[in-house]
Amino acid sequence: MPSKTFVPAFEAKVGNWTYYSCLMSYAQVAREINFAHELGGNRDLGTMIQRGVGTRTQEITEYLLKNENRFLGALIIAVWGGDPNYLAVTMDAENQAVLQGLDRNFGVLTFDGTQQFFALDGQHRLKAIKDAIKQQPELGSEDINVIVVPHFDTADGRRRTRRLFTNINRNAKSTNLQENIALDEDDSFAILTRRLLDEDDFLKRDKVVLVFSKVGQDGELVLAQRSISQASPAWSTIAVLYDIVKEIGYDLPCTTGEAKQRATDELLDQSFELLTVRLHELLDACGNLRERYLAALSGKDLRAPKGRDGAGHPFMRPAVQNQVGKVVRHILEQGTLEWPEIMKRLSALEWKMTAAPFSSMWIETPEGTKAGKMASGNTPLLYDLLQVHLAPRSKAQISRALRAYSDVMKTKYPIAAEELFALLPVDAD
């Protein structure tokens, strides 16, 4: 005979729904809540209510198993059958005035044991909880908030529940990358990026790094992405700085542990010191960026001097910043050159937009006009050209890159192949 289930709950109402906010242990969740496709009468497309469970649950499972700061948001579940009954409970105390209003809608939700629960929202979290408990049963004692809504296994009931499911998922908004950079307390690179903005003498200056692309009068904030208007005084954006930090900091001490778990403060401090040195050396190697930025009337003038846009500093362009970071990491990981030699070769480049290799990203406007424009689609070409300027591996690689430049830009590369051949290792073909 099925045993009754008792769940402490608050009864609540919104729109035409009555629902219950409950507390369940992970063990109870794993034991009693199922996926919609597991339940009878819901196997065909006509009755399918929820989406399949994706492979990303492994990340959540690892988070539950290894992160002591783990926390999951509430599950929304529907219940079939079970003759649910809600019993309101009134708190009793000598001083009723203290508790007045606090016990509103508080009670116990009971089921006769024949009920079936299925996840309406949070199926990835549910799967992760089930998997994590199999590996660490002691997690079963931890708690999660569960929101229970009634479901009726009829055509109208399924339609109503499907509508609730789609409304939840359509209107839910995940945090984007920029918000994660600003908020994440487990991503070491996000933590280091924020610390640079707080503590670095250059980066913490007003408007050097664009954090918000929009600040509304009503408190609306939109975090900056990976582009900057030509008129902006900023050197870069928070998203691009994060990208650079990940590239030049790929081997920092804070990266040695679990990717989804916060590194220790000691490792983060060590990483910050190393990262700060690397970033300063990179900024200085890339056309003496810091000194030139501070000496300029504004960042806008350094990026695109009035009437001489082509003389602008390439490392004031996020597209160039990203490619430099990627190439530097690639060379380091390949073991072709060490960091000091890479910085030396970066310093040897002519840092203006019309000079090679940055001219691959620059389209000259017709003679007589004052402005050129960025060719944003040419970033792969810039990546290849940076490689042959910094650490070419063969003559064939250099020839391919120069030929690609000629094909795309419809002009000969301004630097002869023989000059780049001189940068090849002694044993290169």
Tab-separated table of C-alpha atoms in Angstrom:
chain	number	residue	atom	x	y	z
A	1	MET	CA	0.000	0.000	0.000
A	2	PRO	CA	1.487	3.388	-0.974
A	3	SER	CA	2.606	5.508	1.960
A	4	LYS	CA	1.508	9.077	2.329
A	5	THR	CA	3.856	11.927	1.510
A	6	PHE	CA	3.925	15.069	3.654
A	7	VAL	CA	5.628	18.203	2.385
A	8	PRO	CA	5.798	21.549	4.273
A	9	ALA	CA	4.556	24.216	1.918
A	10	PHE	CA	3.352	27.758	1.375
A	11	GLU	CA	0.261	28.091	-0.803
A	12	ALA	CA	0.432	30.908	-3.330
A	13	LYS	CA	-1.587	32.220	-6.255
A	14	VAL	CA	-0.607	34.022	-9.447
A	15	GLY	CA	-2.775	34.552	-12.516
A	16	ASN	CA	-5.000	31.499	-12.833
A	17	TRP	CA	-2.514	29.191	-11.095
A	18	THR	CA	-2.416	27.954	-7.517
A	19	TYR	CA	1.016	26.623	-6.628
A	20	TYR	CA	2.979	25.529	-3.560
A	21	SER	CA	6.470	26.506	-2.461
A	22	CYS	CA	7.984	23.483	-0.742
A	23	LEU	CA	11.216	22.250	0.792
A	24	MET	CA	12.617	18.867	-0.265
A	25	SER	CA	15.899	17.110	0.382
A	26	TYR	CA	18.068	16.122	-2.576
A	27	ALA	CA	17.373	12.477	-1.666
A	28	GLN	CA	13.624	13.040	-1.867
A	29	VAL	CA	14.003	14.916	-5.142
A	30	ALA	CA	16.136	12.136	-6.636
A	31	ARG	CA	13.731	9.456	-5.450
A	32	GLU	CA	10.365	11.005	-6.265
A	33	ILE	CA	10.735	13.497	-9.132
A	34	ASN	CA	10.915	12.130	-12.663
A	35	PHE	CA	11.365	13.438	-16.171
A	36	ALA	CA	8.215	13.987	-18.195
A	37	HIS	CA	9.222	11.439	-20.820
A	38	GLU	CA	9.401	8.732	-18.135
A	39	LEU	CA	5.762	9.082	-17.180
A	40	GLY	CA	2.980	6.996	-18.666
A	41	GLY	CA	0.850	8.581	-21.373
A	42	ASN	CA	3.515	11.103	-22.343
A	43	ARG	CA	5.734	9.218	-24.786
A	44	ASP	CA	4.612	10.616	-28.111
A	45	LEU	CA	5.149	14.036	-29.594
A	46	GLY	CA	1.515	14.985	-29.101
A	47	THR	CA	1.884	14.787	-25.320
A	48	MET	CA	5.546	15.728	-24.985
A	49	ILE	CA	5.806	18.537	-22.449
A	50	GLN	CA	9.471	19.204	-21.861
A	51	ARG	CA	12.711	19.258	-23.803
A	52	GLY	CA	15.287	16.510	-23.650
A	53	VAL	CA	18.020	16.628	-21.062
A	54	GLY	CA	21.283	17.832	-22.609
A	55	THR	CA	24.831	16.742	-21.963
A	56	ARG	CA	25.613	19.936	-20.051
A	57	THR	CA	24.244	18.282	-16.880
A	58	GLN	CA	27.763	16.911	-16.334
A	59	GLU	CA	28.944	20.440	-15.521
A	60	ILE	CA	26.201	20.834	-12.897
A	61	THR	CA	27.012	17.406	-11.450
A	62	GLU	CA	30.672	18.369	-11.065
A	63	TYR	CA	29.563	21.630	-9.444
A	64	LEU	CA	27.496	19.723	-6.844
A	65	LEU	CA	30.245	17.211	-6.159
A	66	LYS	CA	33.206	19.554	-5.907
A	67	ASN	CA	32.082	23.093	-5.063
A	68	GLU	CA	31.490	23.768	-1.382
A	69	ASN	CA	29.646	26.971	-2.348
A	70	ARG	CA	27.141	24.982	-4.427
A	71	PHE	CA	23.633	26.340	-4.654
A	72	LEU	CA	20.837	25.519	-7.069
A	73	GLY	CA	17.742	27.548	-7.850
A	74	ALA	CA	14.255	26.168	-7.284
A	75	LEU	CA	12.825	23.343	-9.377
A	76	ILE	CA	9.331	23.773	-10.785
A	77	ILE	CA	7.522	20.452	-10.833
A	78	ALA	CA	4.056	19.290	-11.822
A	79	VAL	CA	2.206	16.542	-9.988
A	80	TRP	CA	-0.144	13.918	-11.417
A	81	GLY	CA	-2.631	12.228	-9.147
A	82	GLY	CA	-1.957	11.466	-5.525
A	83	ASP	CA	-5.156	13.099	-4.255
A	84	PRO	CA	-3.249	16.201	-3.117
A	85	ASN	CA	-4.609	17.962	-0.090
A	86	TYR	CA	-3.385	21.177	1.453
A	87	LEU	CA	-3.816	21.608	5.194
A	88	ALA	CA	-3.325	25.128	6.509
A	89	VAL	CA	-1.361	25.351	9.754
A	90	THR	CA	-1.701	28.128	12.282
A	91	MET	CA	1.252	28.900	14.485
A	92	ASP	CA	0.503	28.913	18.173
A	93	ALA	CA	2.420	31.075	20.587
A	94	GLU	CA	1.863	33.000	23.768
A	95	ASN	CA	2.511	36.275	22.006
A	96	GLN	CA	0.256	36.093	18.921
A	97	ALA	CA	1.116	39.683	17.987
A	98	VAL	CA	4.687	38.661	17.146
A	99	LEU	CA	3.533	36.002	14.661
A	100	GLN	CA	0.558	37.864	13.234
A	101	GLY	CA	0.649	37.513	9.453
A	102	LEU	CA	3.788	35.365	9.401
A	103	ASP	CA	1.827	32.120	9.126
A	104	ARG	CA	-0.237	33.300	6.162
A	105	ASN	CA	-0.769	30.435	3.710
A	106	PHE	CA	1.606	28.172	5.616
A	107	GLY	CA	0.709	24.494	5.834
A	108	VAL	CA	1.394	20.934	4.784
A	109	LEU	CA	0.794	19.424	1.353
A	110	THR	CA	-0.175	15.753	1.559
A	111	PHE	CA	-0.324	13.053	-1.103
A	112	ASP	CA	-1.687	9.524	-0.813
A	113	GLY	CA	1.452	7.953	-2.256
A	114	THR	CA	0.179	7.360	-5.793
A	115	GLN	CA	1.331	10.735	-7.067
A	116	GLN	CA	3.868	11.217	-9.837
A	117	PHE	CA	6.115	14.295	-9.949
A	118	PHE	CA	7.882	15.477	-13.082
A	119	ALA	CA	10.195	18.403	-13.693
A	120	LEU	CA	8.541	21.268	-15.512
A	121	ASP	CA	11.595	23.534	-15.233
A	122	GLY	CA	15.033	22.478	-14.021
A	123	GLN	CA	15.393	19.084	-15.701
A	124	HIS	CA	19.169	19.577	-16.047
A	125	ARG	CA	19.438	20.323	-12.327
A	126	LEU	CA	17.271	17.283	-11.559
A	127	LYS	CA	19.480	14.978	-13.621
A	128	ALA	CA	22.583	16.433	-11.972
A	129	ILE	CA	21.137	15.850	-8.484
A	130	LYS	CA	20.307	12.231	-9.347
A	131	ASP	CA	23.806	11.631	-10.760
A	132	ALA	CA	25.606	13.415	-7.903
A	133	ILE	CA	23.810	11.421	-5.188
A	134	LYS	CA	24.816	8.157	-6.860
A	135	GLN	CA	28.441	9.209	-6.427
A	136	GLN	CA	28.107	10.932	-3.041
A	137	PRO	CA	25.010	9.673	-1.177
A	138	GLU	CA	25.663	12.101	1.681
A	139	LEU	CA	24.508	14.938	-0.592
A	140	GLY	CA	21.002	13.543	-0.148
A	141	SER	CA	20.606	15.447	3.128
A	142	GLU	CA	20.935	18.845	1.437
A	143	ASP	CA	17.854	20.864	0.580
A	144	ILE	CA	16.329	22.605	-2.414
A	145	ASN	CA	13.239	24.716	-2.901
A	146	VAL	CA	10.613	23.029	-5.069
A	147	ILE	CA	7.612	24.783	-6.568
A	148	VAL	CA	4.716	22.377	-7.103
A	149	VAL	CA	1.921	23.063	-9.595
A	150	PRO	CA	-1.063	20.759	-10.200
A	151	HIS	CA	-1.269	18.889	-13.505
A	152	PHE	CA	-4.236	17.022	-14.947
A	153	ASP	CA	-3.610	14.178	-17.383
A	154	THR	CA	-6.192	15.259	-19.899
A	155	ALA	CA	-5.916	17.020	-23.255
A	156	ASP	CA	-6.808	20.336	-21.617
A	157	GLY	CA	-4.510	19.610	-18.680
A	158	ARG	CA	-1.538	18.835	-20.910
A	159	ARG	CA	-2.208	21.941	-22.989
A	160	ARG	CA	-2.335	24.076	-19.855
A	161	THR	CA	0.885	22.602	-18.461
A	162	ARG	CA	2.695	22.910	-21.808
A	163	ARG	CA	1.731	26.588	-21.940
A	164	LEU	CA	3.141	27.115	-18.455
A	165	PHE	CA	6.364	25.344	-19.448
A	166	THR	CA	6.874	27.410	-22.597
A	167	ASN	CA	6.011	30.639	-20.771
A	168	ILE	CA	8.620	29.875	-18.114
A	169	ASN	CA	11.345	29.080	-20.617
A	170	ARG	CA	10.454	31.805	-23.100
A	171	ASN	CA	10.574	34.524	-20.463
A	172	ALA	CA	13.554	33.196	-18.509
A	173	LYS	CA	16.827	34.908	-19.360
A	174	SER	CA	20.178	33.313	-18.683
A	175	THR	CA	23.074	35.490	-17.679
A	176	ASN	CA	25.206	36.367	-20.680
A	177	LEU	CA	28.995	36.278	-20.879
A	178	GLN	CA	29.385	39.918	-19.862
A	179	GLU	CA	27.174	39.409	-16.793
A	180	ASN	CA	29.162	36.305	-15.866
A	181	ILE	CA	32.407	38.297	-16.052
A	182	ALA	CA	30.908	40.894	-13.731
A	183	LEU	CA	29.390	38.427	-11.256
A	184	ASP	CA	31.012	34.978	-11.377
A	185	GLU	CA	32.848	34.037	-8.171
A	186	ASP	CA	34.176	30.687	-9.410
A	187	ASP	CA	35.648	31.656	-12.797
A	188	SER	CA	39.238	32.629	-12.001
A	189	PHE	CA	39.586	34.692	-15.164
A	190	ALA	CA	36.448	36.687	-14.333
A	191	ILE	CA	37.775	37.310	-10.816
A	192	LEU	CA	41.167	38.431	-12.160
A	193	THR	CA	39.535	40.674	-14.768
A	194	ARG	CA	37.490	42.477	-12.113
A	195	ARG	CA	40.548	42.805	-9.884
A	196	LEU	CA	42.523	44.379	-12.719
A	197	LEU	CA	39.754	46.933	-13.171
A	198	ASP	CA	39.811	47.670	-9.448
A	199	GLU	CA	43.541	47.683	-8.738
A	200	ASP	CA	45.661	48.201	-11.852
A	201	ASP	CA	46.900	51.782	-12.085
A	202	PHE	CA	46.238	51.997	-15.811
A	203	LEU	CA	43.084	49.921	-16.235
A	204	LYS	CA	41.236	51.410	-13.261
A	205	ARG	CA	41.429	54.897	-14.785
A	206	ASP	CA	38.102	56.336	-15.786
A	207	LYS	CA	36.989	55.244	-19.282
A	208	VAL	CA	40.124	53.212	-20.092
A	209	VAL	CA	38.040	50.025	-20.122
A	210	LEU	CA	34.432	50.290	-21.207
A	211	VAL	CA	32.298	48.357	-18.704
A	212	PHE	CA	28.822	49.574	-19.654
A	213	SER	CA	27.671	50.288	-23.187
A	214	LYS	CA	24.446	51.840	-21.916
A	215	VAL	CA	23.408	53.461	-18.654
A	216	GLY	CA	19.722	54.370	-18.718
A	217	GLN	CA	18.038	57.089	-16.717
A	218	ASP	CA	15.860	54.492	-14.993
A	219	GLY	CA	18.807	52.433	-13.801
A	220	GLU	CA	19.090	50.272	-16.913
A	221	LEU	CA	22.620	48.917	-17.354
A	222	VAL	CA	23.931	47.119	-20.424
A	223	LEU	CA	27.406	45.623	-20.105
A	224	ALA	CA	29.826	46.297	-22.947
A	225	GLN	CA	30.566	43.502	-25.400
A	226	ARG	CA	33.466	43.332	-27.868
A	227	SER	CA	33.217	46.483	-29.922
A	228	ILE	CA	33.918	50.164	-29.371
A	229	SER	CA	32.659	53.087	-31.391
A	230	GLN	CA	35.384	55.043	-33.174
A	231	ALA	CA	34.557	58.080	-31.039
A	232	SER	CA	34.928	56.227	-27.724
A	233	PRO	CA	37.788	57.282	-25.410
A	234	ALA	CA	38.158	53.687	-24.130
A	235	TRP	CA	41.135	51.458	-24.831
A	236	SER	CA	39.035	48.268	-24.673
A	237	THR	CA	35.940	46.641	-23.151
A	238	ILE	CA	35.424	44.354	-20.165
A	239	ALA	CA	34.640	41.424	-22.485
A	240	VAL	CA	37.812	41.847	-24.546
A	241	LEU	CA	39.942	42.334	-21.439
A	242	TYR	CA	38.536	39.037	-20.163
A	243	ASP	CA	39.473	37.388	-23.474
A	244	ILE	CA	43.027	38.719	-23.243
A	245	VAL	CA	43.324	37.588	-19.625
A	246	LYS	CA	42.268	34.062	-20.620
A	247	GLU	CA	44.774	33.955	-23.462
A	248	ILE	CA	47.885	35.283	-21.734
A	249	GLY	CA	46.925	33.714	-18.406
A	250	TYR	CA	46.087	30.219	-19.634
A	251	ASP	CA	48.844	28.666	-17.500
A	252	LEU	CA	48.520	30.729	-14.310
A	253	PRO	CA	48.546	28.942	-10.928
A	254	CYS	CA	44.788	29.443	-10.534
A	255	THR	CA	44.137	27.250	-13.589
A	256	THR	CA	45.585	24.082	-12.081
A	257	GLY	CA	42.472	23.070	-10.114
A	258	GLU	CA	38.907	22.283	-11.077
A	259	ALA	CA	37.597	24.645	-13.739
A	260	LYS	CA	34.203	25.026	-12.049
A	261	GLN	CA	35.485	25.582	-8.521
A	262	ARG	CA	36.933	28.787	-7.135
A	263	ALA	CA	40.692	28.741	-6.768
A	264	THR	CA	42.175	29.509	-3.354
A	265	ASP	CA	42.925	33.107	-2.474
A	266	GLU	CA	46.627	32.256	-2.385
A	267	LEU	CA	46.556	30.954	-5.972
A	268	LEU	CA	44.506	33.932	-7.128
A	269	ASP	CA	47.002	36.333	-5.520
A	270	GLN	CA	49.939	34.594	-7.193
A	271	SER	CA	48.104	34.613	-10.509
A	272	PHE	CA	47.229	38.277	-10.234
A	273	GLU	CA	50.860	39.255	-9.694
A	274	LEU	CA	52.035	37.250	-12.709
A	275	LEU	CA	49.143	38.416	-14.868
A	276	THR	CA	49.748	42.075	-14.057
A	277	VAL	CA	53.379	41.806	-15.172
A	278	ARG	CA	52.426	40.019	-18.389
A	279	LEU	CA	49.669	42.472	-19.247
A	280	HIS	CA	51.922	45.496	-18.685
A	281	GLU	CA	54.634	43.941	-20.849
A	282	LEU	CA	52.081	43.177	-23.556
A	283	LEU	CA	50.684	46.722	-23.520
A	284	ASP	CA	54.189	48.155	-23.733
A	285	ALA	CA	55.270	45.756	-26.493
A	286	CYS	CA	52.195	46.603	-28.540
A	287	GLY	CA	53.245	50.027	-29.686
A	288	ASN	CA	53.950	51.419	-26.214
A	289	LEU	CA	50.200	51.584	-25.704
A	290	ARG	CA	50.057	52.749	-22.084
A	291	GLU	CA	52.443	55.676	-22.526
A	292	ARG	CA	50.865	56.782	-25.788
A	293	TYR	CA	47.342	56.515	-24.352
A	294	LEU	CA	48.201	58.645	-21.329
A	295	ALA	CA	49.971	61.220	-23.524
A	296	ALA	CA	47.093	61.500	-26.009
A	297	LEU	CA	44.408	64.160	-25.684
A	298	SER	CA	41.880	61.322	-25.709
A	299	GLY	CA	41.663	57.654	-26.586
A	300	LYS	CA	39.642	58.646	-29.617
A	301	ASP	CA	42.576	60.640	-31.029
A	302	LEU	CA	44.929	57.702	-30.513
A	303	ARG	CA	42.554	55.294	-32.224
A	304	ALA	CA	41.788	57.527	-35.204
A	305	PRO	CA	43.628	60.885	-35.427
A	306	LYS	CA	41.421	63.444	-37.106
A	307	GLY	CA	42.010	63.381	-40.836
A	308	ARG	CA	44.572	60.565	-40.495
A	309	ASP	CA	42.549	57.515	-39.480
A	310	GLY	CA	45.078	55.134	-41.017
A	311	ALA	CA	47.764	56.415	-38.647
A	312	GLY	CA	45.671	55.252	-35.700
A	313	HIS	CA	47.042	52.793	-33.156
A	314	PRO	CA	45.991	49.198	-33.983
A	315	PHE	CA	45.986	48.107	-30.343
A	316	MET	CA	43.177	50.569	-29.714
A	317	ARG	CA	40.972	48.227	-31.763
A	318	PRO	CA	39.337	45.281	-29.901
A	319	ALA	CA	39.497	43.087	-33.020
A	320	VAL	CA	43.281	43.498	-33.090
A	321	GLN	CA	43.598	43.030	-29.323
A	322	ASN	CA	41.806	39.689	-29.522
A	323	GLN	CA	43.943	38.353	-32.340
A	324	VAL	CA	47.185	39.407	-30.665
A	325	GLY	CA	46.138	37.581	-27.495
A	326	LYS	CA	45.236	34.436	-29.416
A	327	VAL	CA	48.480	34.371	-31.395
A	328	VAL	CA	50.628	34.949	-28.309
A	329	ARG	CA	48.980	32.011	-26.555
A	330	HIS	CA	49.307	29.796	-29.621
A	331	ILE	CA	53.041	30.492	-29.896
A	332	LEU	CA	53.579	29.846	-26.185
A	333	GLU	CA	51.628	26.584	-26.238
A	334	GLN	CA	53.526	25.412	-29.326
A	335	GLY	CA	56.792	26.200	-27.574
A	336	THR	CA	58.048	28.057	-30.644
A	337	LEU	CA	59.216	31.121	-28.674
A	338	GLU	CA	59.402	32.165	-25.044
A	339	TRP	CA	57.485	35.178	-23.732
A	340	PRO	CA	60.402	37.709	-23.815
A	341	GLU	CA	61.169	36.992	-27.484
A	342	ILE	CA	57.490	37.283	-28.435
A	343	MET	CA	57.338	40.681	-26.738
A	344	LYS	CA	60.514	41.727	-28.557
A	345	ARG	CA	59.042	40.824	-31.930
A	346	LEU	CA	55.751	42.550	-31.152
A	347	SER	CA	57.730	45.692	-30.308
A	348	ALA	CA	59.433	45.541	-33.712
A	349	LEU	CA	56.140	45.888	-35.594
A	350	GLU	CA	55.043	49.266	-36.935
A	351	TRP	CA	51.984	50.029	-34.856
A	352	LYS	CA	49.686	51.916	-37.171
A	353	MET	CA	46.649	50.663	-39.048
A	354	THR	CA	48.070	51.115	-42.542
A	355	ALA	CA	51.230	49.151	-41.716
A	356	ALA	CA	51.659	45.396	-42.068
A	357	PRO	CA	50.221	43.172	-40.692
A	358	PHE	CA	47.426	45.449	-39.448
A	359	SER	CA	46.705	46.735	-42.947
A	360	SER	CA	44.878	43.427	-43.453
A	361	MET	CA	42.143	44.862	-41.219
A	362	TRP	CA	42.037	48.306	-42.829
A	363	ILE	CA	40.192	49.419	-45.949
A	364	GLU	CA	41.384	52.696	-47.421
A	365	THR	CA	38.584	54.938	-48.639
A	366	PRO	CA	38.816	56.648	-52.058
A	367	GLU	CA	41.461	59.302	-52.450
A	368	GLY	CA	40.280	62.688	-51.264
A	369	THR	CA	38.300	61.373	-48.287
A	370	LYS	CA	39.596	61.510	-44.743
A	371	ALA	CA	38.523	58.207	-43.230
A	372	GLY	CA	39.154	54.512	-43.728
A	373	LYS	CA	37.247	51.654	-42.153
A	374	MET	CA	37.883	48.413	-40.336
A	375	ALA	CA	37.471	45.162	-42.264
A	376	SER	CA	36.061	43.173	-39.341
A	377	GLY	CA	35.733	40.001	-41.392
A	378	ASN	CA	39.497	39.786	-41.926
A	379	THR	CA	40.426	38.676	-38.410
A	380	PRO	CA	41.535	35.169	-39.565
A	381	LEU	CA	43.885	36.832	-42.067
A	382	LEU	CA	45.357	39.063	-39.360
A	383	TYR	CA	45.840	35.996	-37.141
A	384	ASP	CA	47.813	34.220	-39.887
A	385	LEU	CA	49.919	37.286	-40.643
A	386	LEU	CA	50.722	37.882	-36.984
A	387	GLN	CA	51.980	34.314	-36.771
A	388	VAL	CA	54.415	34.778	-39.658
A	389	HIS	CA	55.638	38.082	-38.205
A	390	LEU	CA	56.192	36.641	-34.743
A	391	ALA	CA	57.004	32.946	-35.064
A	392	PRO	CA	56.789	31.486	-38.574
A	393	ARG	CA	57.364	27.749	-38.872
A	394	SER	CA	58.124	27.385	-42.573
A	395	LYS	CA	58.560	29.253	-45.821
A	396	ALA	CA	55.378	27.618	-47.079
A	397	GLN	CA	53.398	29.103	-44.175
A	398	ILE	CA	54.733	32.576	-44.954
A	399	SER	CA	53.976	32.219	-48.665
A	400	ARG	CA	50.393	31.089	-47.946
A	401	ALA	CA	49.745	34.035	-45.649
A	402	LEU	CA	51.114	36.580	-48.116
A	403	ARG	CA	49.157	35.023	-50.957
A	404	ALA	CA	45.961	35.157	-48.865
A	405	TYR	CA	46.606	38.849	-48.215
A	406	SER	CA	46.930	39.534	-51.947
A	407	ASP	CA	43.729	37.604	-52.676
A	408	VAL	CA	41.697	39.411	-50.029
A	409	MET	CA	43.140	42.922	-50.247
A	410	LYS	CA	43.770	42.889	-54.025
A	411	THR	CA	47.277	44.230	-53.564
A	412	LYS	CA	50.746	42.922	-52.834
A	413	TYR	CA	51.817	42.512	-49.208
A	414	PRO	CA	53.986	45.510	-48.229
A	415	ILE	CA	56.727	43.347	-46.715
A	416	ALA	CA	58.791	40.971	-48.863
A	417	ALA	CA	58.705	37.259	-48.099
A	418	GLU	CA	62.508	37.208	-47.784
A	419	GLU	CA	62.338	39.601	-44.853
A	420	LEU	CA	59.968	37.243	-43.040
A	421	PHE	CA	62.069	34.200	-43.947
A	422	ALA	CA	64.775	35.703	-41.710
A	423	LEU	CA	62.511	35.076	-38.700
A	424	LEU	CA	62.367	31.329	-39.309
A	425	PRO	CA	64.092	28.893	-36.939
A	426	VAL	CA	67.456	27.690	-38.162
A	427	ASP	CA	66.140	24.165	-38.848
A	428	ALA	CA	62.980	25.292	-40.679
A	429	ASP	CA	62.272	24.293	-44.272
